[in-house]
Coordinates of C-alpha atoms in Angstrom, one line a residue:
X1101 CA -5.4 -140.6 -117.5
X1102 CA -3.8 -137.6 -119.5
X1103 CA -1.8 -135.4 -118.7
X1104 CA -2.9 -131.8 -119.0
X1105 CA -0.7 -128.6 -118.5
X1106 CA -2.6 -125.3 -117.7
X1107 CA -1.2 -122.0 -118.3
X1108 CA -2.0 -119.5 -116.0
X1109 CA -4.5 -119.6 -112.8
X1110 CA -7.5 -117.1 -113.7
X1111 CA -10.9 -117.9 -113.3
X1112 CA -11.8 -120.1 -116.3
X1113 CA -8.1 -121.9 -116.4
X1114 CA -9.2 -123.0 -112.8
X1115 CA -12.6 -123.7 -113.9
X1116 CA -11.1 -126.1 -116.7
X1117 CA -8.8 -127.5 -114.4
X1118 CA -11.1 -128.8 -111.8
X1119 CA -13.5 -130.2 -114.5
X1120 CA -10.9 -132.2 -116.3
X1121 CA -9.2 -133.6 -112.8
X1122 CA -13.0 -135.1 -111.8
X1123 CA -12.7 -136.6 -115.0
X1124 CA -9.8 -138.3 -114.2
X1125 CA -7.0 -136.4 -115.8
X1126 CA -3.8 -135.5 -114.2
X1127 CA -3.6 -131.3 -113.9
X1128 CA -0.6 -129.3 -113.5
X1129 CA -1.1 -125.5 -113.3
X1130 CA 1.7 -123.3 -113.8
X1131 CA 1.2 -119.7 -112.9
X1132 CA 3.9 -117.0 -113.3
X1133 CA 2.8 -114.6 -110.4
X1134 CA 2.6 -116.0 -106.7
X1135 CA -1.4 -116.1 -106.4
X1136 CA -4.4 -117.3 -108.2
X1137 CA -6.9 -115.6 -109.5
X1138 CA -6.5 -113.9 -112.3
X1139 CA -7.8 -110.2 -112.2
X1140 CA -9.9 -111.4 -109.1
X1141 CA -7.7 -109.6 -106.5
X1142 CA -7.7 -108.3 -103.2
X1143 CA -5.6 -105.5 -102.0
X1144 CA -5.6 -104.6 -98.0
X1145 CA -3.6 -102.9 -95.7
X1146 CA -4.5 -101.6 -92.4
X1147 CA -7.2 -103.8 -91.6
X1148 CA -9.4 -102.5 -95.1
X1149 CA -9.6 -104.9 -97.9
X1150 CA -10.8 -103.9 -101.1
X1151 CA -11.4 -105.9 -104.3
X1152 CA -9.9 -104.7 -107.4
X1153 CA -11.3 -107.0 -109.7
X1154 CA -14.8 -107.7 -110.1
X1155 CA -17.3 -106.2 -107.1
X1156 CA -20.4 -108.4 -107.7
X1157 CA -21.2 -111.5 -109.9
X1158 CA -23.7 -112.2 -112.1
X1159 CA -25.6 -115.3 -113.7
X1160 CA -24.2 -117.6 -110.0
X1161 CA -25.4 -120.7 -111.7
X1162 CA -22.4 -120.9 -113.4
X1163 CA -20.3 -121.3 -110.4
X1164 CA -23.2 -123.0 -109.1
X1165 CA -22.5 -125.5 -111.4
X1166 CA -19.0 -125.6 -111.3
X1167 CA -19.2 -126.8 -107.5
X1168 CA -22.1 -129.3 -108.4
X1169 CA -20.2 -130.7 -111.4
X1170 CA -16.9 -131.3 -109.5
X1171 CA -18.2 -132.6 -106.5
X1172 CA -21.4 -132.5 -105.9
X1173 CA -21.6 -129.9 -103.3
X1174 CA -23.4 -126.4 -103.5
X1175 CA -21.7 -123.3 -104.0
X1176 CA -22.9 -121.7 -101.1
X1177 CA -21.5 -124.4 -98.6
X1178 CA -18.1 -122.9 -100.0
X1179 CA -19.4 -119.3 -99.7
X1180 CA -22.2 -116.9 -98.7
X1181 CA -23.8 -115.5 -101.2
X1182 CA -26.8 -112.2 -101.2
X1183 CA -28.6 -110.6 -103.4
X1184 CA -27.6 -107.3 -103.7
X1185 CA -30.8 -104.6 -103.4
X1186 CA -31.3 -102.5 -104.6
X1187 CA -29.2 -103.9 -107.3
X1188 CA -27.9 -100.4 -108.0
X1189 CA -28.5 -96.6 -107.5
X1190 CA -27.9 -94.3 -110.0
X1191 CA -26.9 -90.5 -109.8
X1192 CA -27.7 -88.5 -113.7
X1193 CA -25.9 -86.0 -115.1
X1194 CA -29.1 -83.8 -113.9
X1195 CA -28.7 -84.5 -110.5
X1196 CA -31.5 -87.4 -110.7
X1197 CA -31.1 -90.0 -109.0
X1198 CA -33.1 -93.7 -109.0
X1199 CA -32.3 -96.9 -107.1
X1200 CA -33.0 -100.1 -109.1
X1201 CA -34.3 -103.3 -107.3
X1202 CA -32.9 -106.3 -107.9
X1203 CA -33.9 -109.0 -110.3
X1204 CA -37.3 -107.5 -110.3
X1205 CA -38.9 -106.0 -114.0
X1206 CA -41.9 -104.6 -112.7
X1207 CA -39.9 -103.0 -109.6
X1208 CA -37.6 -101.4 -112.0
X1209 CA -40.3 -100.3 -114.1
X1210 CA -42.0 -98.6 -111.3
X1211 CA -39.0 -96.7 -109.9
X1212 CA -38.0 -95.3 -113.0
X1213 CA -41.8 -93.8 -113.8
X1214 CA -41.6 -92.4 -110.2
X1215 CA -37.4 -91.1 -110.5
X1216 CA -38.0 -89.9 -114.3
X1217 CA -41.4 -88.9 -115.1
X1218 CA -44.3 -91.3 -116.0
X1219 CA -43.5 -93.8 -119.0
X1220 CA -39.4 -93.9 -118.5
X1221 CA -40.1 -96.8 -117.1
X1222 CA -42.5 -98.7 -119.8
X1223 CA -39.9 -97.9 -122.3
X1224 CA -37.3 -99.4 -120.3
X1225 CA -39.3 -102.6 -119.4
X1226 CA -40.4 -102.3 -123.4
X1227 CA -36.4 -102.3 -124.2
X1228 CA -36.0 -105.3 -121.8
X1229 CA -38.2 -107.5 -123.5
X1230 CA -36.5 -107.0 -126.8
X1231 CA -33.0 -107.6 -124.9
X1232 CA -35.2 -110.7 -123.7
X1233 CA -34.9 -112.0 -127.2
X1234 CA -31.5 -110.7 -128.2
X1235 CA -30.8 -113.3 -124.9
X1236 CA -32.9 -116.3 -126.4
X1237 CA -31.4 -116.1 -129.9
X1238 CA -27.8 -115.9 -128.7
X1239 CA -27.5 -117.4 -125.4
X1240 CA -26.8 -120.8 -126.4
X1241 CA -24.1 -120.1 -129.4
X1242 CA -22.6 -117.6 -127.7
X1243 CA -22.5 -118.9 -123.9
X1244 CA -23.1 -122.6 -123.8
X1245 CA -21.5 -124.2 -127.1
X1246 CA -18.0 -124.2 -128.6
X1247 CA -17.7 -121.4 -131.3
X1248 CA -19.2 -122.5 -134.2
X1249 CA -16.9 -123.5 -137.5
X1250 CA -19.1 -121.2 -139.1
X1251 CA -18.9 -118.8 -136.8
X1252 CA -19.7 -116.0 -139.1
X1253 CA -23.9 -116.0 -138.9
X1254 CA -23.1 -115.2 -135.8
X1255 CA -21.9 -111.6 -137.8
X1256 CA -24.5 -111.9 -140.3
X1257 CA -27.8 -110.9 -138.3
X1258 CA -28.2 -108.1 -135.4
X1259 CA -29.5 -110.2 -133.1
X1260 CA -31.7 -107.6 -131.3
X1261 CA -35.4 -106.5 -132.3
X1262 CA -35.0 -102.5 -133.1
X1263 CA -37.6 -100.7 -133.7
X1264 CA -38.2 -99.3 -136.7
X1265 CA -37.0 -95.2 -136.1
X1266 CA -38.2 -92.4 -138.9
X1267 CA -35.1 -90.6 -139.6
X1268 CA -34.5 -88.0 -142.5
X1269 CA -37.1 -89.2 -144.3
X1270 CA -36.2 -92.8 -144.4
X1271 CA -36.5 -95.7 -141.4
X1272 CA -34.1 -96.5 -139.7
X1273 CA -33.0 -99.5 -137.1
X1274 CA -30.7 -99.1 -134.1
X1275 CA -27.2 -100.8 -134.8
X1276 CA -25.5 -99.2 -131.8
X1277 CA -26.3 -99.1 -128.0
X1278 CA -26.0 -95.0 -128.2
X1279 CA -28.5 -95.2 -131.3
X1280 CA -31.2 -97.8 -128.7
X1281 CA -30.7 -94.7 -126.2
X1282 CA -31.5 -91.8 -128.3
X1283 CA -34.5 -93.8 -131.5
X1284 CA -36.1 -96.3 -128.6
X1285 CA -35.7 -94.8 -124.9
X1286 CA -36.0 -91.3 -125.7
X1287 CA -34.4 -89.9 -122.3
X1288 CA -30.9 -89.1 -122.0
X1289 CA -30.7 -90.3 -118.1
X1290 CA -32.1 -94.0 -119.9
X1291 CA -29.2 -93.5 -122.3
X1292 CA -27.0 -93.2 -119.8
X1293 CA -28.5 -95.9 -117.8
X1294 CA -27.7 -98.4 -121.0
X1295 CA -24.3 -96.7 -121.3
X1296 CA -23.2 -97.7 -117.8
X1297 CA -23.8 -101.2 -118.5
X1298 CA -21.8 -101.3 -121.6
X1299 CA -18.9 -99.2 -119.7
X1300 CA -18.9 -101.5 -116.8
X1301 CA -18.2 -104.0 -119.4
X1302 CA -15.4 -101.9 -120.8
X1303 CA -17.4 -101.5 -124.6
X1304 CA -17.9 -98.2 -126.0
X1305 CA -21.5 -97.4 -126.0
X1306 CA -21.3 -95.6 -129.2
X1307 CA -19.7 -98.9 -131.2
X1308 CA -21.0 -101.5 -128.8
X1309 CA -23.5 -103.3 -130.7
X1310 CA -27.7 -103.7 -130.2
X1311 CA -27.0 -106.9 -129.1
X1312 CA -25.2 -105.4 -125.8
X1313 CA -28.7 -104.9 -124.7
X1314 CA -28.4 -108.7 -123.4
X1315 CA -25.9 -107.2 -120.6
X1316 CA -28.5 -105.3 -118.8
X1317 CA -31.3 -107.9 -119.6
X1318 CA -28.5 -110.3 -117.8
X1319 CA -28.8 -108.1 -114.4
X1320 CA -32.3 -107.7 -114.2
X1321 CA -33.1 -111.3 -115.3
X1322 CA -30.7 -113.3 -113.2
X1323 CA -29.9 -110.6 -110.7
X1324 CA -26.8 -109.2 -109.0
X1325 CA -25.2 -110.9 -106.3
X1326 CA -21.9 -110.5 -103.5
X1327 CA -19.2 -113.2 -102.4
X1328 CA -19.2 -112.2 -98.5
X1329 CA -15.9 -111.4 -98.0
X1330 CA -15.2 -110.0 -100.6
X1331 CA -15.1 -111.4 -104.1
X1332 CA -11.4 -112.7 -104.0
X1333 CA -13.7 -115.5 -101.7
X1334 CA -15.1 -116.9 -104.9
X1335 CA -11.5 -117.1 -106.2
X1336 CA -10.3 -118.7 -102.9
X1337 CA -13.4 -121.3 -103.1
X1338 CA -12.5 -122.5 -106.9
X1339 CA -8.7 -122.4 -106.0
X1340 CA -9.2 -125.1 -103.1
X1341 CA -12.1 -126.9 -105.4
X1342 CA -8.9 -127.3 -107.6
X1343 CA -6.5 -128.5 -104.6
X1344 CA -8.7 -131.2 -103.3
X1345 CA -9.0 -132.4 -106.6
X1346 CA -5.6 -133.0 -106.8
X1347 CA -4.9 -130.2 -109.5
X1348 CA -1.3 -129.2 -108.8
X1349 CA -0.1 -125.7 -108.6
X1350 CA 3.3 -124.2 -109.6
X1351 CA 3.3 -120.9 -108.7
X1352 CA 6.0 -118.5 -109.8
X1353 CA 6.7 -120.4 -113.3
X1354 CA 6.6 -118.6 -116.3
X1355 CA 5.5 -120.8 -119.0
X1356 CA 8.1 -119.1 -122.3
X1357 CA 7.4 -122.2 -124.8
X1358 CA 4.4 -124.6 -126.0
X1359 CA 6.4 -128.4 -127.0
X1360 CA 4.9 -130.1 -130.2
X1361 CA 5.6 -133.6 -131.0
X1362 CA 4.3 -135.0 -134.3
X1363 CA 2.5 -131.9 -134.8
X1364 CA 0.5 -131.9 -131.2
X1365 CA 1.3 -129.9 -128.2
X1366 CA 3.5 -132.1 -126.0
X1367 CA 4.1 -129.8 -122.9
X1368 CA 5.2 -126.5 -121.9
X1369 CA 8.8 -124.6 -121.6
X1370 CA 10.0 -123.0 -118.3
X1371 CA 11.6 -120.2 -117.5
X1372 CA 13.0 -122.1 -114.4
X1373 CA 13.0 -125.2 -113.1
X1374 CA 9.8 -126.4 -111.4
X1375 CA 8.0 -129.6 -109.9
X1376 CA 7.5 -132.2 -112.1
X1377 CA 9.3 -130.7 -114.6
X1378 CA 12.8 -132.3 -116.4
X1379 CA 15.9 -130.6 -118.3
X1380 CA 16.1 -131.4 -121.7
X1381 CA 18.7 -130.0 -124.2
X1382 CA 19.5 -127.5 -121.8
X1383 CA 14.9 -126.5 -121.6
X1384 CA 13.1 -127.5 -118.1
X1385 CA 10.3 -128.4 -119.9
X1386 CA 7.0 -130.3 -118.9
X1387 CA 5.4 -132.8 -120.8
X1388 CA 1.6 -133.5 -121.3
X1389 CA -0.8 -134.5 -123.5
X1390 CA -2.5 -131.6 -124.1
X1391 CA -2.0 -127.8 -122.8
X1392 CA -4.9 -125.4 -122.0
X1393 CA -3.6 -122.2 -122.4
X1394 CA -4.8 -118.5 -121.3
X1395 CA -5.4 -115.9 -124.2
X1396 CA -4.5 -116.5 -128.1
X1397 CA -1.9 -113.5 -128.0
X1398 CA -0.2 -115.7 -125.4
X1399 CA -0.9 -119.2 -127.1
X1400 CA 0.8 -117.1 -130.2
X1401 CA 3.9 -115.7 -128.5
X1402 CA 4.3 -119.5 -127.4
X1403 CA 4.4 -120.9 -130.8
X1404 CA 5.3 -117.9 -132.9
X1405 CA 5.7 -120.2 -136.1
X1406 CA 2.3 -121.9 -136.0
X1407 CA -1.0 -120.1 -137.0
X1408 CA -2.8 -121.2 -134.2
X1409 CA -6.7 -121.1 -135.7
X1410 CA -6.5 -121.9 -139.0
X1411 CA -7.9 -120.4 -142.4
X1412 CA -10.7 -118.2 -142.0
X1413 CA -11.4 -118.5 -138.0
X1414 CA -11.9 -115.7 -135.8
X1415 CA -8.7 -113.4 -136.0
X1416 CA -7.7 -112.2 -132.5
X1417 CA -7.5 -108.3 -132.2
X1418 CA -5.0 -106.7 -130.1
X1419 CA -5.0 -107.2 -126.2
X1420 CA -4.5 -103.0 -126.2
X1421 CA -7.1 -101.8 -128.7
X1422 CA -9.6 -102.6 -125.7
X1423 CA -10.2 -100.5 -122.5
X1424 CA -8.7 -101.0 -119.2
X1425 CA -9.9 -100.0 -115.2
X1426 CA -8.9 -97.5 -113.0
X1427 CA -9.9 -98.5 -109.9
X1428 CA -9.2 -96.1 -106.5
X1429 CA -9.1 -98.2 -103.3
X1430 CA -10.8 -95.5 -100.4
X1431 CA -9.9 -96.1 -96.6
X1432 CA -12.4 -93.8 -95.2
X1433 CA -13.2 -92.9 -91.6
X1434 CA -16.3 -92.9 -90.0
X1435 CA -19.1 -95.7 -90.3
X1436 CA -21.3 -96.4 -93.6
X1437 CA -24.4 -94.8 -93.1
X1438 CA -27.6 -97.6 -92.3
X1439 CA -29.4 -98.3 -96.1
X1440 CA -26.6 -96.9 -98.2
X1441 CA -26.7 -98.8 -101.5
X1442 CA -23.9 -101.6 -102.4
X1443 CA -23.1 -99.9 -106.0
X1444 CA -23.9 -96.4 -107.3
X1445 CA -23.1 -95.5 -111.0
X1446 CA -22.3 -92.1 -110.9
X1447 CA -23.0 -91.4 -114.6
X1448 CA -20.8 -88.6 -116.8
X1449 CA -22.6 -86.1 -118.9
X1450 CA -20.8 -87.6 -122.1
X1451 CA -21.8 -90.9 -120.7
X1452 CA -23.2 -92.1 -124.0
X1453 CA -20.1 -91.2 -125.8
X1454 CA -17.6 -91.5 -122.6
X1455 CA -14.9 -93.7 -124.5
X1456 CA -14.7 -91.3 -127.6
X1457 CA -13.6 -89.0 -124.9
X1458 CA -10.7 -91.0 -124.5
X1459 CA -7.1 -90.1 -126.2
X1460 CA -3.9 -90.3 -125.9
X1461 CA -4.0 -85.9 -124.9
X1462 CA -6.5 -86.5 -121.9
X1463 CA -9.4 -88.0 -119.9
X1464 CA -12.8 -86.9 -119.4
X1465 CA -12.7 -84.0 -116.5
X1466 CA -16.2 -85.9 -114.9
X1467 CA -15.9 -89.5 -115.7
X1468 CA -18.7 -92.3 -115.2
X1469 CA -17.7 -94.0 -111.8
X1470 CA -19.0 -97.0 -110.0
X1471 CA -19.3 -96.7 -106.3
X1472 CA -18.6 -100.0 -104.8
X1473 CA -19.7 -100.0 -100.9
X1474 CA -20.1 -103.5 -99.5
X1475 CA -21.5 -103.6 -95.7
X1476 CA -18.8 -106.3 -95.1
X1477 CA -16.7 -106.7 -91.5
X1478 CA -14.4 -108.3 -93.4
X1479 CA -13.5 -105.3 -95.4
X1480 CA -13.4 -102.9 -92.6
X1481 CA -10.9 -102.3 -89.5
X1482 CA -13.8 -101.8 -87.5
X1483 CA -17.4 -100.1 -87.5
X1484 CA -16.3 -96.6 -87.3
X1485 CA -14.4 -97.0 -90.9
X1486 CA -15.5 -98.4 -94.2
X1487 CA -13.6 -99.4 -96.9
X1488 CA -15.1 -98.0 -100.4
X1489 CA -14.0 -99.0 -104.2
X1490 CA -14.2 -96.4 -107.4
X1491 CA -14.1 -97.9 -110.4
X1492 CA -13.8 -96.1 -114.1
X1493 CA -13.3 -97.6 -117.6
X1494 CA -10.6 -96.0 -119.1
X1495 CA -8.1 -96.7 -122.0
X1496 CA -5.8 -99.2 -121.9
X1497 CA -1.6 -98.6 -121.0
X1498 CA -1.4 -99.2 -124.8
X1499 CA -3.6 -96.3 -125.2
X1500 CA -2.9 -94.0 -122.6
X1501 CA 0.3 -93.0 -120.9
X1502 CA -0.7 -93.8 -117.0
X1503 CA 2.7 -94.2 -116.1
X1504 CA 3.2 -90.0 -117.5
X1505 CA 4.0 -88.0 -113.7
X1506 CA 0.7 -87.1 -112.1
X1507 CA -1.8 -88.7 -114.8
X1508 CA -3.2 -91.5 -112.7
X1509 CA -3.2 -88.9 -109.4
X1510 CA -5.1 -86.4 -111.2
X1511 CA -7.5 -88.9 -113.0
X1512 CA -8.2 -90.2 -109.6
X1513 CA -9.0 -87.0 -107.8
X1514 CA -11.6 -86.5 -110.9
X1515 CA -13.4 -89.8 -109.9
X1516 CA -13.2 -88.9 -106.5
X1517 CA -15.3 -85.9 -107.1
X1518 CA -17.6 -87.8 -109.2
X1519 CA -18.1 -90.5 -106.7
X1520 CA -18.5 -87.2 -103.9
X1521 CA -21.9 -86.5 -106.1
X1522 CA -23.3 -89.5 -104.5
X1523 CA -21.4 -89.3 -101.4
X1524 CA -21.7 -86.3 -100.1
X1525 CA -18.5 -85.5 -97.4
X1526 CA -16.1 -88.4 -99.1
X1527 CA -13.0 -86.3 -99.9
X1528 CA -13.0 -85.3 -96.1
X1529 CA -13.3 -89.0 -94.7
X1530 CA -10.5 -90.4 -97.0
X1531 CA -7.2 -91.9 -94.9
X1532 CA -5.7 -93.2 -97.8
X1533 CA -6.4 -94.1 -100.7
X1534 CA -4.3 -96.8 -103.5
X1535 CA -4.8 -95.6 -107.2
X1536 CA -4.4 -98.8 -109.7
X1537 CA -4.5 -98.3 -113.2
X1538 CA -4.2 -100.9 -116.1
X1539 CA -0.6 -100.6 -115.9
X1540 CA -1.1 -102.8 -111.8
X1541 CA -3.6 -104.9 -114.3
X1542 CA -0.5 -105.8 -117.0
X1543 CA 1.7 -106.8 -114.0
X1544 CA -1.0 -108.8 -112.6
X1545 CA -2.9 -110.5 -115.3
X1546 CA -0.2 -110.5 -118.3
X1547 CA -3.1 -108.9 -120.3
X1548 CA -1.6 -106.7 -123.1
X1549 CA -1.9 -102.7 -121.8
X1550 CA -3.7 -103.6 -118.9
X1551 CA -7.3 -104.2 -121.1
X1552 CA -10.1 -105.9 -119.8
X1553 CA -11.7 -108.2 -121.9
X1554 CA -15.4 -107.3 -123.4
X1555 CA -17.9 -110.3 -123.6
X1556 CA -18.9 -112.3 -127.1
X1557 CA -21.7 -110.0 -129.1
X1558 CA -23.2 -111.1 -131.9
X1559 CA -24.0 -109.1 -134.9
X1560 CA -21.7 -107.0 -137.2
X1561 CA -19.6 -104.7 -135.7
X1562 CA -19.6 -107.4 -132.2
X1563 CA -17.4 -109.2 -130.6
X1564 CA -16.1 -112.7 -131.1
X1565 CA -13.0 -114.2 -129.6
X1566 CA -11.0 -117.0 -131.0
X1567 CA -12.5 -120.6 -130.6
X1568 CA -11.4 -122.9 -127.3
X1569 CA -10.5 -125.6 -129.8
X1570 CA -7.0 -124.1 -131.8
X1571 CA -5.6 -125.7 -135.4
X1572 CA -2.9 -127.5 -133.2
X1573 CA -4.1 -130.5 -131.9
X1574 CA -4.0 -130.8 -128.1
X1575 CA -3.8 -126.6 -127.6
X1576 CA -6.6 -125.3 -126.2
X1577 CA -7.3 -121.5 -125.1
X1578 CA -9.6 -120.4 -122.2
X1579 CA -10.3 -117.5 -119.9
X1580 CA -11.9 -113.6 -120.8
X1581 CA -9.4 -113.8 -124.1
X1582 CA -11.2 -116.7 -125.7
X1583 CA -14.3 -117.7 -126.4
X1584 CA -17.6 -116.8 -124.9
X1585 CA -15.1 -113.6 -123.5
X1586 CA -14.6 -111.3 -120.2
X1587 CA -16.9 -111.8 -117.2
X1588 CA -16.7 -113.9 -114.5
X1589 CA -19.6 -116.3 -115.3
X1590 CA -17.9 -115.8 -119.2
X1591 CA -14.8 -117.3 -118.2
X1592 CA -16.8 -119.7 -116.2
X1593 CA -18.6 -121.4 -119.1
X1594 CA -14.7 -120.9 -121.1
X1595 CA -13.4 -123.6 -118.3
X1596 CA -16.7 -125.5 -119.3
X1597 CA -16.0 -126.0 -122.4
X1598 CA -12.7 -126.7 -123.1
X1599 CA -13.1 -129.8 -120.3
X1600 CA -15.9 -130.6 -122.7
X1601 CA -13.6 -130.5 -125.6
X1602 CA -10.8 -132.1 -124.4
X1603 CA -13.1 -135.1 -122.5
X1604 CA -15.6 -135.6 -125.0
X1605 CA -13.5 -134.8 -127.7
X1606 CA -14.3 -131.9 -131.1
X1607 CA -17.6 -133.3 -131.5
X1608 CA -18.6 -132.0 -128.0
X1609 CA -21.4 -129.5 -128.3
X1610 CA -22.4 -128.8 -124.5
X1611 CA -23.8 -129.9 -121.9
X1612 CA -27.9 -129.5 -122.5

């Protein structure tokens, strides 16, 4: 039995945790804040609950597994999951508006031709099956194995099927998500369709690779689904997966040092004393034999003096360079009306460009917003109130000054009178409201700026994240920051495979 120190309790270090205590593996967690979690929060007050994290889950069989793997018990006897349908509703620049079903291609199809004129929706069901095989190429490499050693085909081939576009006398491929919308759908509302789903992923649509079209294959493939209760549920349900596998949790310890011994990692350095942990030349230190760590900036800071993943690996990029969430929590009175959908995208007019919009001298005056309304009790004082969640992808605290006087009030009225576009009334109904911006995000998640992390993309110009596996034996990285990336089924398959890695050893290639 080994003794294995975990740094941090987000989604994927728990994920790793409970997989390497069914192994038989002793697993101490040391988490600096006073909750698990990660960015999987809940904030309440009143009687309204709101999550300001993630507001539906994709790909379940992740989780699914998870529960299955470490103890043989479904998911759903831990929590009640539903499809959400229509998956989403969608509100265009133009005033158009289309609701999507869920999980359904030919649905979709059909409720675009209707919504936006006969053949929007054959293109879009055309783009799909080329996402389809974007998926099929790179699911496995990018998902479901530890990053390559040669992780650079992964950069060598655009992974997605353009089509070949006449431009300027010459034909072209698309390279870029914005280039898909305008050469193959042909419909600026389609555009901004594909745009929201790179946004709600925090990429750029006009850098985000073709190979982002596997994010909105994702939805209408595997479907979109809600954690009754709330999503902090799931987090609550993989927490106390952890605790009855005797995985031990030290909460308020702030892990300032990674211990080597004969060139391994040995343990971890305290900032105070903490259970299980001894003094030692004036350190409270904890010893292990290996350490699973939560981002390579962090696994960095730790060991300052050691390159962490070795000659020509994956070079992590700055924590800031990437986007953060504002997200404004809405106490509302008066009921949610009956059929109202779970999530409206609210889409900008620059919505295929949004983040170029972004600088340090301002914010987009009509931002794209998602509309989070879940029909949940739990969320809600009683039936005459609802509780409502408006989410925006905006730069990062180390791109944007949110703490300036009056910039996250006044970015926060403009996303309340985008969300009023599909909510007719809302300004009228609010009670309260709490604005968070990546600065709450920092604070919460030790994330650099507040940024979210983007998912792994294949293809030049994508986005790879440093391997699970580091050049110091026993040091292992997991969570949105490493490899396969940001998401909750990402950081899922992250706890995945470092337990495969540190079980089964380097030669572990996962589980088929």
């Amino acid at each position: 039995m080994a003794r294995i120190a975990v740094i941090g309790a987000g989604m994927g270090a728990m994920a790793a945790a409970a997989r390497l205590a069914v192994a038989g593996h002793r697993v101490v967690v040391y988490e600096r804040t006073e909750t698990y979690g990660g960015a999987v929060r809940r904030f309440e007050r009143d009687g309204f609950g709101f999550d300001t994290g993630p507001g539906v889950l994709s790909l379940p069989a992740v989780y699914r597994d998870l529960f299955l793997k470490t103890g043989k018990e479904p998911l759903e006897d831990r929590v009640r999951l539903t499809q959400v349908d229509p998956s989403s509703r969608h509100v265009f620049a133009d005033g158009t508006e289309v609701s999507l079903p869920n999980a359904s291609r030919a649905g979709v199809v059909a409720a675009l031709d209707e919504a936006l004129g006969s053949g929007a929706g054959q293109r879009w069901g055309d783009f799909l099956v080329r996402a389809r095989e974007a998926w099929d190429r790179t699911r496995r490499p990018l998902l479901e194995e530890p990053l390559w050693p040669n992780w650079s085909v992964l950069t060598d081939r655009e992974p997605y099927p353009a089509v070949p576009h006449k431009r300027l006398l010459r034909t072209r491929r698309a390279a870029t998500l914005a280039e898909i919308g305008a050469w193959e759908l042909r419909d600026p509302r389609l555009a901004a369709l594909l745009a929201g789903h790179a946004l709600g992923y925090g990429l750029d649509p006009g850098t985000a690779p073709a190979s982002a079209a596997v994010l909105p294959y994702m939805e209408h493939a595997f479907g979109v689904w809600y954690v009754h209760g709330g999503m902090r549920e799931l987090a609550r349900a993989v927490y106390e997966r952890c605790v009855r596998r005797k995985v031990e949790f030290v909460f308020g310890a702030e892990v300032t040092g990674i211990l080597e011994k004969d060139g391994r990692a040995a343990g971890v350095e305290l900032a105070r004393g903490a259970d299980g942990a001894v003094g030692s030349g004036g350190r409270t230190v904890a010893e292990a034999d290996a350490v699973v760590g939560t981002g390579p900036w962090r696994l960095r800071g730790l060991l300052p003096d050691q390159e962490l993943y070795g000659p020509g690996a994956v070079a992590p990029a700055a924590e800031g360079l990437f986007p953060g969430r504002v997200v404004v929590c809405l106490a509302l009175r008066g009921r949610r009306e009956p059929g109202a959908a779970h999530r409206t995208v609210v889409h900008s007019p620059a919505a295929t460009g949004e983040l170029s919009l972004f600088t340090a001298e301002g914010t987009p005056e009509r931002p794209t917003v998602r509309v989070d309304r879940p029909d949940d009790p739990a969320l809600r004082p009683d039936a005459a109130h609802e509780s409502m969640v408006v989410t925006a992808t905006v730069p990062s605290a180390a791109g944007y000054d949110w703490t300036a006087p009056g910039a996250a009030d006044a970015f926060a009225d403009r996303m309340v009178a985008a969300a009023e576009r599909a909510v007719p009334g809302l300004r009228e109904r609010v009670l309260w409201r709490e604005v968070r911006t990546p600065v709450d995000t920092a604070r919460e998640t030790g994330a650099e700026g507040g940024a979210v992390p983007p998912p792994s993309l294949a293809a030049a110009g994508g986005t790879l994240h440093p391997s699970n596996a580091t050049a110091v034996p026993g040091l292992f990285g997991v969570g949105g920051w490493s490899h396969p990336g940001g998401g909750l089924p990402h950081a899922g398959m992250s706890g995945a495979l470092v337990a495969g890695l540190i079980v089964e050893g380097p030669d572990f290639r996962g589980s088929r």
